[in-house]
Coordinates of C-alpha atoms in Angstrom, one line a residue:
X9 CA -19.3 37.2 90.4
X10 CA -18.6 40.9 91.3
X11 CA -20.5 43.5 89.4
X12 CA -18.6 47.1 89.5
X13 CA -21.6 49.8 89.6
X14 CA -21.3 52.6 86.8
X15 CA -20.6 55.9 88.8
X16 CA -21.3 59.2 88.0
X17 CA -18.2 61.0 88.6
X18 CA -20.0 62.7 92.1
X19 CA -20.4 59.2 93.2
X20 CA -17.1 58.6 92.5
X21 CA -16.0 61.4 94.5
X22 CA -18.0 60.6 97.5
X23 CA -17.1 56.4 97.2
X24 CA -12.9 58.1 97.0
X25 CA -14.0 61.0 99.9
X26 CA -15.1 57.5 102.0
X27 CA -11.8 55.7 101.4
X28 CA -9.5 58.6 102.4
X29 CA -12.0 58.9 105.7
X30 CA -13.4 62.2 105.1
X31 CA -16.8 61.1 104.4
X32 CA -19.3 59.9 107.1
X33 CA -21.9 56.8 105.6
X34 CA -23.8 58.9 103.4
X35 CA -27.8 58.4 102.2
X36 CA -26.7 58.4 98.6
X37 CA -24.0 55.2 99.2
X38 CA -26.6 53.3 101.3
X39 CA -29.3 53.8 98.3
X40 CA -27.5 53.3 95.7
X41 CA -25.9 49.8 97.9
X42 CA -22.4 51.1 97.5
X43 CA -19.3 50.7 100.4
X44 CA -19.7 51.7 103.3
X45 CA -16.7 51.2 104.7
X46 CA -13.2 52.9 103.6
X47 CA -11.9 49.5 102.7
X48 CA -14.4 48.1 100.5
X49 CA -14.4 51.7 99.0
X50 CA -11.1 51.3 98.4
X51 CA -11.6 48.2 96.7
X52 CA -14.1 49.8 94.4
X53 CA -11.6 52.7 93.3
X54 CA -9.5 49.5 92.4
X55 CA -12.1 47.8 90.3
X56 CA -12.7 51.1 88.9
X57 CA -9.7 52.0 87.9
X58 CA -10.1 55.3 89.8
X59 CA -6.9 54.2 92.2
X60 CA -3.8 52.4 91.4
X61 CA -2.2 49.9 93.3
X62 CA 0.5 52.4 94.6
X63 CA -2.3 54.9 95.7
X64 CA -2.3 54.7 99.6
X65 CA -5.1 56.6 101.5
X66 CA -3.3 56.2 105.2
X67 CA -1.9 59.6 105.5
X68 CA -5.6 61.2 104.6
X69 CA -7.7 59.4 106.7
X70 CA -5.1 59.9 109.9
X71 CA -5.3 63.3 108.8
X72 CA -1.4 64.1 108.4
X73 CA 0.0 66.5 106.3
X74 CA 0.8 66.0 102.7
X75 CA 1.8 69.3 101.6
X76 CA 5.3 70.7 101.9
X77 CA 5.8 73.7 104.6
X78 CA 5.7 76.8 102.1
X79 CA 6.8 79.2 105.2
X80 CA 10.1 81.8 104.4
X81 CA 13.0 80.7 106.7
X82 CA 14.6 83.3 108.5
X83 CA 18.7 84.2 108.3
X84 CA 21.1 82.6 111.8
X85 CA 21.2 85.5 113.8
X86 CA 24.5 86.7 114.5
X87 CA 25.1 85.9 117.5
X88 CA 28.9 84.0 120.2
X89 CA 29.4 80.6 119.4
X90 CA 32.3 78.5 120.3
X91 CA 34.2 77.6 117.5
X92 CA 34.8 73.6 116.9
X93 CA 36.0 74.3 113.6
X94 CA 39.1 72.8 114.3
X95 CA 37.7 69.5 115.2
X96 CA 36.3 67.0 112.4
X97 CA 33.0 66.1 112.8
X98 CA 31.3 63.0 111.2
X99 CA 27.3 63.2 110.1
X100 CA 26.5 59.4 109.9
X101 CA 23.4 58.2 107.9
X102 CA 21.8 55.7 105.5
X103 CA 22.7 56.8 102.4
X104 CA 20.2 59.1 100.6
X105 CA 19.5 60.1 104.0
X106 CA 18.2 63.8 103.0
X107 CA 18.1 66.1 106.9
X108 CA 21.4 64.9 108.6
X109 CA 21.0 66.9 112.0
X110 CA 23.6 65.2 113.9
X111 CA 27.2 64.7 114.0
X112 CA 30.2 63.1 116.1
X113 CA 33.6 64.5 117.1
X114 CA 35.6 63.3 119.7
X115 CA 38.8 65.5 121.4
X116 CA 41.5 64.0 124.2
X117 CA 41.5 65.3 127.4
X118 CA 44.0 65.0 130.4
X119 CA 43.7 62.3 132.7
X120 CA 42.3 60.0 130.9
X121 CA 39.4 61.3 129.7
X122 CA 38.2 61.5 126.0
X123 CA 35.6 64.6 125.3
X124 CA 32.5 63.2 122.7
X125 CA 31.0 66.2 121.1
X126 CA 27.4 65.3 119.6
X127 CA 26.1 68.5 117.4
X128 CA 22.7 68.9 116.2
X129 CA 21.4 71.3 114.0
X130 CA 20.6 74.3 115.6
X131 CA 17.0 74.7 114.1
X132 CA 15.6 76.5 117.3
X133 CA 18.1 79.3 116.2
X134 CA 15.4 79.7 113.1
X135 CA 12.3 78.3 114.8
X136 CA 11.3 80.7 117.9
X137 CA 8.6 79.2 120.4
X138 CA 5.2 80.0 118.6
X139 CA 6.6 81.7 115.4
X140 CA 4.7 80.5 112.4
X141 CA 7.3 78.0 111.9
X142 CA 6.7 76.5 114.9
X143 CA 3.4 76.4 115.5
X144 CA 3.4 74.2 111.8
X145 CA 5.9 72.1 112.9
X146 CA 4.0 71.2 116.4
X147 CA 0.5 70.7 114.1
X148 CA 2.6 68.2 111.8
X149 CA 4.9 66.4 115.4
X150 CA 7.1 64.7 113.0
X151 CA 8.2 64.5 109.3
X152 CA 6.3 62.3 107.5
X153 CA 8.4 59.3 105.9
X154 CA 6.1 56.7 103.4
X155 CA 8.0 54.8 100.9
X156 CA 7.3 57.1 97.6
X157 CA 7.7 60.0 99.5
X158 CA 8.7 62.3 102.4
X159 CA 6.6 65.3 103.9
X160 CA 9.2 67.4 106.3
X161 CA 7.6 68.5 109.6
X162 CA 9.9 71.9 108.2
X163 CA 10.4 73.6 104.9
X164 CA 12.9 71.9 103.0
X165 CA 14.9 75.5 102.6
X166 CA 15.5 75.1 105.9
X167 CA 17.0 71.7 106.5
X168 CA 19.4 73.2 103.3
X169 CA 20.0 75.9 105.8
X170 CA 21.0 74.6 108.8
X171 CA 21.9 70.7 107.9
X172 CA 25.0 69.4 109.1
X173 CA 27.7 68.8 106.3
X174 CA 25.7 70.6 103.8
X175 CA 28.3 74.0 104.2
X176 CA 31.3 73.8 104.8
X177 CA 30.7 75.8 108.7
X178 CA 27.6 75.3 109.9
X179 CA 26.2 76.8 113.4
X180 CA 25.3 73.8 115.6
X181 CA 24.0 73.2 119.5
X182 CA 26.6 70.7 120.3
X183 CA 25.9 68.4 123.5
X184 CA 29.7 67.2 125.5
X185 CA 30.2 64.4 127.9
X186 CA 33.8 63.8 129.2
X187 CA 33.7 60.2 129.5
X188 CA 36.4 57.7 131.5
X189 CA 37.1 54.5 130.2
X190 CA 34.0 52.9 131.8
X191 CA 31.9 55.0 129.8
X192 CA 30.8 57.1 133.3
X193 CA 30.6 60.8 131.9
X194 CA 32.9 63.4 134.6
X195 CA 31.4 66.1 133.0
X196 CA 28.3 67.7 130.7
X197 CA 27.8 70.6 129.0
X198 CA 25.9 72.3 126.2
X199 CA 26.7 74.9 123.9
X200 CA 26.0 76.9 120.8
X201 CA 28.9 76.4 118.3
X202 CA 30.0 76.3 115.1
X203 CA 31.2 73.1 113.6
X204 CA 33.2 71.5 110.3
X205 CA 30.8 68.3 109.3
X206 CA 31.6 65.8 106.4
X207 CA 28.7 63.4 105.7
X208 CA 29.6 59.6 105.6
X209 CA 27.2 56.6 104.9
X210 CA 27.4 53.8 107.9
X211 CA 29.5 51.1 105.3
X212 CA 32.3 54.2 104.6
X213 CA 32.1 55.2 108.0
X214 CA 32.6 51.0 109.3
X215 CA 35.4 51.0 106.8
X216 CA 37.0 53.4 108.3
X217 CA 36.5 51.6 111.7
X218 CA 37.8 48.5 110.0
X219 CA 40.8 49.9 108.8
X220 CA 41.6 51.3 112.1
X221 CA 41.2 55.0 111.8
X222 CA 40.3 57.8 114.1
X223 CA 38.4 58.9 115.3
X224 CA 36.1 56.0 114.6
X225 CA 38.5 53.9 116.9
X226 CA 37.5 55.8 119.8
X227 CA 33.8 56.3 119.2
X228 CA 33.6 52.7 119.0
X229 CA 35.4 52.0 122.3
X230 CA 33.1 55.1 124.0
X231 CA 29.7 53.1 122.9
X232 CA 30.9 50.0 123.7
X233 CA 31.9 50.9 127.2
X234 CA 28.5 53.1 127.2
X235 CA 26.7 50.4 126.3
X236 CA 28.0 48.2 129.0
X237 CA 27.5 50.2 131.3
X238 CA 23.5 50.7 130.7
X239 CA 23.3 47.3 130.2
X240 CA 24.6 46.6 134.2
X241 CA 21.8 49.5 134.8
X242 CA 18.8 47.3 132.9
X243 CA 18.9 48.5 129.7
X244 CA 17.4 46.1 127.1
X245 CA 18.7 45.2 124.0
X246 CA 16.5 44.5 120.9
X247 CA 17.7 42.9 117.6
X248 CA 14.9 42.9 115.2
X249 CA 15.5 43.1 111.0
X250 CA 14.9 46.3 109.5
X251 CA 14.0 47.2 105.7
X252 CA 14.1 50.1 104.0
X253 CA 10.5 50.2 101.8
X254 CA 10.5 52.2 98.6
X255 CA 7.8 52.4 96.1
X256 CA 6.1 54.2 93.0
X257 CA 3.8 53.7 90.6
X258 CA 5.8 51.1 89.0
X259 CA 6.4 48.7 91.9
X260 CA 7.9 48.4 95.2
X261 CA 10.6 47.0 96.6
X262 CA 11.9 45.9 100.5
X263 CA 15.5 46.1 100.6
X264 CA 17.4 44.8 104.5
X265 CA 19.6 47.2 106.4
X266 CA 22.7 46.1 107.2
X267 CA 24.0 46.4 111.0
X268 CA 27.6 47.3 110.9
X269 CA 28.6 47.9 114.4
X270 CA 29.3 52.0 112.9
X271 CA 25.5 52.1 113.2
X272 CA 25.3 50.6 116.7
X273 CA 28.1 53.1 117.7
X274 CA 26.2 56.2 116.5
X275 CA 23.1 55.5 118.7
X276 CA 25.2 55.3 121.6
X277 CA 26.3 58.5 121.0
X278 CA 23.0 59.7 120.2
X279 CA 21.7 58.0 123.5
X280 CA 24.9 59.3 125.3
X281 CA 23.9 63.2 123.9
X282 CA 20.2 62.5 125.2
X283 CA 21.3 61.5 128.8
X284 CA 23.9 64.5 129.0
X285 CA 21.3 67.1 127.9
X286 CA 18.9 66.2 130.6
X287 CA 21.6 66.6 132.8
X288 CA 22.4 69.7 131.8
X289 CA 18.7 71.0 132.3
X290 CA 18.3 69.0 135.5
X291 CA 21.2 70.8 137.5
X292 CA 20.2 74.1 135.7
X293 CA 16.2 73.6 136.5
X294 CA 15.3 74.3 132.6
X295 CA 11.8 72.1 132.0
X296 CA 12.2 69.8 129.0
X297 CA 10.1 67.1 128.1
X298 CA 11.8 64.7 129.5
X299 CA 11.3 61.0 127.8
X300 CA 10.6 58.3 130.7
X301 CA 9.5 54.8 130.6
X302 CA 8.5 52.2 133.4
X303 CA 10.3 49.2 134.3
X304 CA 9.5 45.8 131.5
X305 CA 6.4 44.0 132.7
X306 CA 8.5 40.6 132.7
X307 CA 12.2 39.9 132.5
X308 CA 12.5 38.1 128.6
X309 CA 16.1 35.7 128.2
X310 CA 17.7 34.7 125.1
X311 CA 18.6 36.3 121.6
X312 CA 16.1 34.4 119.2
X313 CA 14.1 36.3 116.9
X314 CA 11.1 35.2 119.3
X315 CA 13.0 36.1 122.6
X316 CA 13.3 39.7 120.9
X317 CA 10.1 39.7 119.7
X318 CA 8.9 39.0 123.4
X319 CA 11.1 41.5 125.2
X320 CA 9.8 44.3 123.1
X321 CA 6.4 43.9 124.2
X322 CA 7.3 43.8 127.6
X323 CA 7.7 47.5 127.0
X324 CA 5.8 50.2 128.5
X325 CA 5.5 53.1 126.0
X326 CA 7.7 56.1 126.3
X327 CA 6.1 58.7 127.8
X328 CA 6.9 62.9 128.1
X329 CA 7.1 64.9 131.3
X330 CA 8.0 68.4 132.2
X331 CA 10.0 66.9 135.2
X332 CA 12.6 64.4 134.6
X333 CA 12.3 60.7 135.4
X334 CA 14.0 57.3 134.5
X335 CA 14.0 55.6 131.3
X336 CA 14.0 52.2 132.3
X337 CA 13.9 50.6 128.6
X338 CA 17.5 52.4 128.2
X339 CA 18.7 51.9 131.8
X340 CA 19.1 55.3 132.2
X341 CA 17.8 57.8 135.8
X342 CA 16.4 60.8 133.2
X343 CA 17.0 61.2 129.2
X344 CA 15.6 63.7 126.9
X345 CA 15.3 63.1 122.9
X346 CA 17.6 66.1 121.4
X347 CA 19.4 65.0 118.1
X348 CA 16.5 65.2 115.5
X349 CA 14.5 68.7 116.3
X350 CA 14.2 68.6 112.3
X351 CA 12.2 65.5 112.1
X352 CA 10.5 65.3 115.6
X353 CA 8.8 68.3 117.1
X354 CA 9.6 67.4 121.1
X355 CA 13.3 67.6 119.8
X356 CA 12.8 70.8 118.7
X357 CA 10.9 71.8 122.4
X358 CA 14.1 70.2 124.0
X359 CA 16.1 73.0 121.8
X360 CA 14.2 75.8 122.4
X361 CA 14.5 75.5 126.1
X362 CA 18.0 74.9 126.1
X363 CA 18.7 77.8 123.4
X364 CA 16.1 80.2 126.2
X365 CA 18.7 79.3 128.6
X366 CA 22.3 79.6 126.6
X367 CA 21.1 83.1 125.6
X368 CA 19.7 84.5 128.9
X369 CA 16.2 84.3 128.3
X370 CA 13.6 82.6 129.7
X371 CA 12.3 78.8 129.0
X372 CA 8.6 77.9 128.5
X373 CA 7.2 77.2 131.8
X374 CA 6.7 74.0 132.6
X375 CA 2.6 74.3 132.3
X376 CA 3.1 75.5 128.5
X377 CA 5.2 73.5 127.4
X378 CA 3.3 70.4 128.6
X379 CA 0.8 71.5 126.4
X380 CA 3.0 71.5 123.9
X381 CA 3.9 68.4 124.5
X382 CA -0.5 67.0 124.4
X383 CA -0.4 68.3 121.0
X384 CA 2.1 67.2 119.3
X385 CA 2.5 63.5 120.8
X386 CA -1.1 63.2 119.3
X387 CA -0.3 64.5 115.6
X388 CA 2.6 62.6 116.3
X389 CA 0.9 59.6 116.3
X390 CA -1.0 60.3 113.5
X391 CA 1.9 60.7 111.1
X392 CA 4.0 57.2 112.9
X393 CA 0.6 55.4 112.3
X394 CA 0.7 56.8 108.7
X395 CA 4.0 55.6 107.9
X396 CA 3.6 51.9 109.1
X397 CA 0.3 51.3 107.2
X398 CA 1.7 53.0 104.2
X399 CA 4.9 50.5 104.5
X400 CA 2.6 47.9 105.1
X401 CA 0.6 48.4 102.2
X402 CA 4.5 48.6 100.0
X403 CA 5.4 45.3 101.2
X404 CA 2.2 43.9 100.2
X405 CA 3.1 44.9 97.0
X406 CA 6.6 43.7 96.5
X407 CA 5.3 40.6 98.1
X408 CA 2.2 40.6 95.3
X409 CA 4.6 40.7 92.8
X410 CA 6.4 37.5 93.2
X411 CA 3.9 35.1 94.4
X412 CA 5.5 32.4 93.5
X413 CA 8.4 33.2 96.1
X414 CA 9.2 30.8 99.2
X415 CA 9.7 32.9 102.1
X416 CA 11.7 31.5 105.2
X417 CA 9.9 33.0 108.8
X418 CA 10.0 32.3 112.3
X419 CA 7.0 32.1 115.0
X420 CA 7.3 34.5 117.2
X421 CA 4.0 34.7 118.8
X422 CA 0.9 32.3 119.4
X423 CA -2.1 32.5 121.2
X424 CA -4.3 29.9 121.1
X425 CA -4.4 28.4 117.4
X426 CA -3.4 31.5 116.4
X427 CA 0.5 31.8 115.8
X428 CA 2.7 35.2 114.5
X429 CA 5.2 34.6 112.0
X430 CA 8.0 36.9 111.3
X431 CA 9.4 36.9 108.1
X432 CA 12.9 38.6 108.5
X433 CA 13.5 39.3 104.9
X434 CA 10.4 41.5 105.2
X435 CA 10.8 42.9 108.9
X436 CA 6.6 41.6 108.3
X437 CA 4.6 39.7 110.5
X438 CA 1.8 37.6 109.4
X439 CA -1.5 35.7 111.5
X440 CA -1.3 32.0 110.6
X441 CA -2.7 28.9 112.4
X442 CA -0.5 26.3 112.9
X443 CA 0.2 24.5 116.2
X444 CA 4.2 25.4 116.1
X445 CA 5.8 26.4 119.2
X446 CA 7.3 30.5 119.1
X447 CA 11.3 29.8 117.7
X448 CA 10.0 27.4 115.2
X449 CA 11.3 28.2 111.6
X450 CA 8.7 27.8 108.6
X451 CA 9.3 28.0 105.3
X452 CA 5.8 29.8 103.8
X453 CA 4.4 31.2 100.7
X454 CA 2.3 34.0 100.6
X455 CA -0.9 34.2 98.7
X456 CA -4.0 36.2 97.8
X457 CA -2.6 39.8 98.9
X458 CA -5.5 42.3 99.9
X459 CA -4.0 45.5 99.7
X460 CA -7.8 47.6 101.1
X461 CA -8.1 45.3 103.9
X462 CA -4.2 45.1 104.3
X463 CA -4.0 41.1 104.4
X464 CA -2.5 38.1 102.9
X465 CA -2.8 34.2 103.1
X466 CA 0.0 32.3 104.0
X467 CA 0.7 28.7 103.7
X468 CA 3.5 27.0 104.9
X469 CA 5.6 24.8 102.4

C-alpha cells in the first residue's frame, strides 16, 4: 500500500522544484523520507494531485525555453532585390504548419535545362549577427515543438513578417540550380529577391501532381532524377513511420503521416537548395557551417522496417564545420542546412553569412562563427531532447487510454533476450523479451503505462 505524505505547500514546491530538475537532493526531502529522484517526485505530484497527466516537466529540467520571444522586430530594409514575382512559387507543408520559410518555383531554360528556385525566408534581413534577436535565437538553437504547444526560437511577429505566402510579395533569399535531365546542376547561384508564394498542404499539392499539372510535373521529375543521382553517390534511404503527437489537458492523440511522393519531392528540393548553397560559399570562400557526416559504419540491405531500422544506426551524427566536407548520409561532397533559419539557428548562421556577402560586407570569420556554432548545437540539443520525451510522454497517454487495444509491431532490434519492437502505428519502440528474430511481426498489448519513469509493459497476444 502506498501512503501519499501531507505536504505543506513549501514541501510541495520543493518535491515539484525536484521534478522539473532545478532542485539538488535537499536535507528537508531526505528527513522528511520524500523522492529523491525527479521521477518518483513526479509520481508524487501525481498522487497529489499537484500535476495532471498532461503536465510534462522535459522542457524544464533540459532547461529550454518556454516563454515566447517578446523582442520588437525590425522593418525589411529597403534595399535591390531581383524580382521573381512573375514566377509562382509553392510553400509546401503539413497542414497547420504555422512558419512556412520555404518555397518552390521552377522556370525553363535553353538547352535543356530547367532552373529550380528554392526561397527561404529572408530572416537574416531582420536578425543581424549579435543583435538582440540573435543572440536569443542562438540561446534557444531551435524552435521548440511538444505536442500541446510550440515555443519559436523567434517572436512570432516576425515569422508574420517575413513567412512565405503570408503577403501577397514577400522579400526572400532564393537559392537556384540549373539542373539537366540527370539531375547534375550546370549552374548555382544565390540571391536576395522578392517572390509571389501560395501555401499548399502536401495532399493539394500531390493532387495537383496527380492530375498532371505544373509545375508539380517537373519538380517531381527534378527530385526523382536528384535522387538518383545521390543514391549512385551512397546516399541512404530511410523509410520509417512518422506521427504527428498532439495533446492537452483532455487527452492525446497519435495520428500517421501520410507519404505522398509531393513530400518526398519537396526534400529533394530542400536537399538540392542545401548542396547549391555550399557551393555557392565554397567558390566564393564565405565560412558556413557546413553539415558533414562520415561514411555508415556497415553497409545495411533490404527495405523491412528492421533493415531500416538497422541502416539508421549505422549513422554517424551530423556534425558542423567552418570548412566544408562531405555528407556521406546524403551522398553528397559538402551541404549546408539553409531552408529553416526560422526554426534552427545554424540556418539562420548559413543566412547571415551569405546575406554579409550579397551586400558587400563582411562574413563572420571562421573562428567566430565556430563558436557560434558550440553554442547553439548544445541548446540545440537540449530543446530536440525536449521534444522526444515530451512526445514520448503523449503517446503514453493515447496508448493509456485504450488499454484494451491490440497493437500490431515488428522486432527490429535484439540483443541478447532483449528484443526492440516497433510499433508503426505509434512510430514507438518498446523493450520486450522474447526470443523472435528482428523482421518478426507480433501482435502486442500494452499495459501498466508509467508516465514519470516513461515505461510500459507489453505482452504479446
Amino acid at each position: 500500500m502506498t501512503v501519499t505524505p501531507e505536504l505543506t505547500p513549501a514541501q510541495r514546491t520543493e518535491v515539484e522544484l525536484l521534478a522539473r530538475g532545478k532542485q539538488e537532493k535537499s536535507r528537508t526531502l531526505r528527513d522528511l523520507k520524500l523522492p529523491e529522484t525527479p521521477e518518483a517526485a513526479h509520481a508524487l505530484l501525481l498522487r497529489l494531485g499537484v500535476w495532471t497527466e498532461a503536465h510534462t516537466p522535459y522542457a524544464d529540467r533540459l532547461q529550454a525555453a518556454l516563454s515566447p520571444v517578446a523582442l520588437p522586430v525590425p522593418a525589411f530594409p529597403d534595399e535591390a532585390r531581383l524580382d521573381l514575382t512573375h514566377l509562382p512559387g509553392f510553400a509546401i507543408d503539413d497542414e497547420g504548419n504555422r512558419d512556412p520559410d520555404d518555397a518552390v518555383a521552377v522556370e525553363a531554360l535553353a538547352g535543356g535545362l530547367t532552373r529550380l528556385w528554392v526561397h527561404v525566408a529572408d530572416v537574416s534581413a531582420l536578425v543581424p549577427p549579435d543583435s538582440p534577436l540573435d543572440q536569443e535565437a542562438r540561446a534557444r538553437g531551435a524552435t521548440l515543438y511538444l505536442p500541446d504547444r510550440t515555443v519559436g526560437m523567434l517572436p512570432d511577429a516576425l515569422v508574420e513578417q517575413a513567412g512565405l505566402g503570408l503577403h501577397d510579395v514577400t522579400p526572400a533569399l532564393s537559392v537556384s540550380l540549373d539542373l539537366d535531365a540527370e539531375g547534375n546542376a550546370e549552374a548555382v547561384d544565390v540571391q536576395l529577391t522578392r517572390v509571389r508564394v501560395q501555401r499548399l498542404t502536401y495532399s493539394q499539392a500531390q493532387a495537383q501532381l496527380d492530375a498532371g499539372q505544373e509545375p508539380f510535373v517537373t519538380l517531381a521529375r527534378l527530385a526523382r532524377a536528384s535522387r538518383q543521382l545521390r543514391e549512385s553517390e551512397g546516399a541512404l534511404s530511410i523509410d520509417l513511420p512518422e506521427v504527428r503527437v498532439k495533446a492537452d489537458e483532455h487527452g492525446a492523440s497519435v495520428t500517421p503521416l501520410p507519404k505522398p511522393e509531393m513530400r518526398q519531392v519537396v526534400q529533394e528540393c530542400m536537399t538540392l537548395a542545401g548542396w547549391g548553397a555550399a557551393i555557392f560559399a565554397d567558390d566564393n570562400e564565405i565560412p558556413l557551417p557546413f553539415a558533414t557526416q562520415d561514411h555508415p559504419t556497415r553497409e545495411v540491405r533490404g527495405d523491412t522496417l528492421s533493415a531500416q531500422w538497422a541502416r539508421r544506426k549505422t549513422l554517424a551524427r551530423t556534425r558542423f564545420q567552418p570548412s566544408p566536407g562531405p555528407h556521406h548520409g546524403m551522398g553528397l561532397d559538402l551541404y549546408a542546412q539553409v531552408t529553416s533559419p526560422m526554426r534552427r539557428y545554424l540556418d539562420l548562421v548559413v543566412h547571415q553569412q551569405l546575406r554579409a556577402f550579397l551586400a558587400g560586407g563582411e562574413p563572420m570569420p571562421g573562428k567566430v562563427m565556430a563558436s557560434h556554432i558550440a553554442q547553439a548545437q548544445l541548446n540545440a540539443d537540449g530543446t530536440r531532447q525536449a521534444e522526444r520525451l515530451s512526445r514520448r510522454h503523449h503517446t503514453l497517454r493515447f496508448v493509456a487510454a485504450q488499454p484494451d487495444r491490440v497493437w500490431d509491431a515488428v522486432v527490429v532490434d535484439r540483443r541478447g533476450p532483449q528484443a526492440t519492437l516497433l510499433i508503426p502505428d505509434l512510430a514507438f519502440d518498446v523493450p520486450m523479451s522474447t526470443p523472435a528474430a528482428p523482421g518478426t511481426a507480433l501482435r502486442v498489448q500494452l499495459t501498466d503505462v508509467n508516465l514519470p519513469a516513461l515505461s510500459v509493459r507489453v505482452r504479446a497476444v
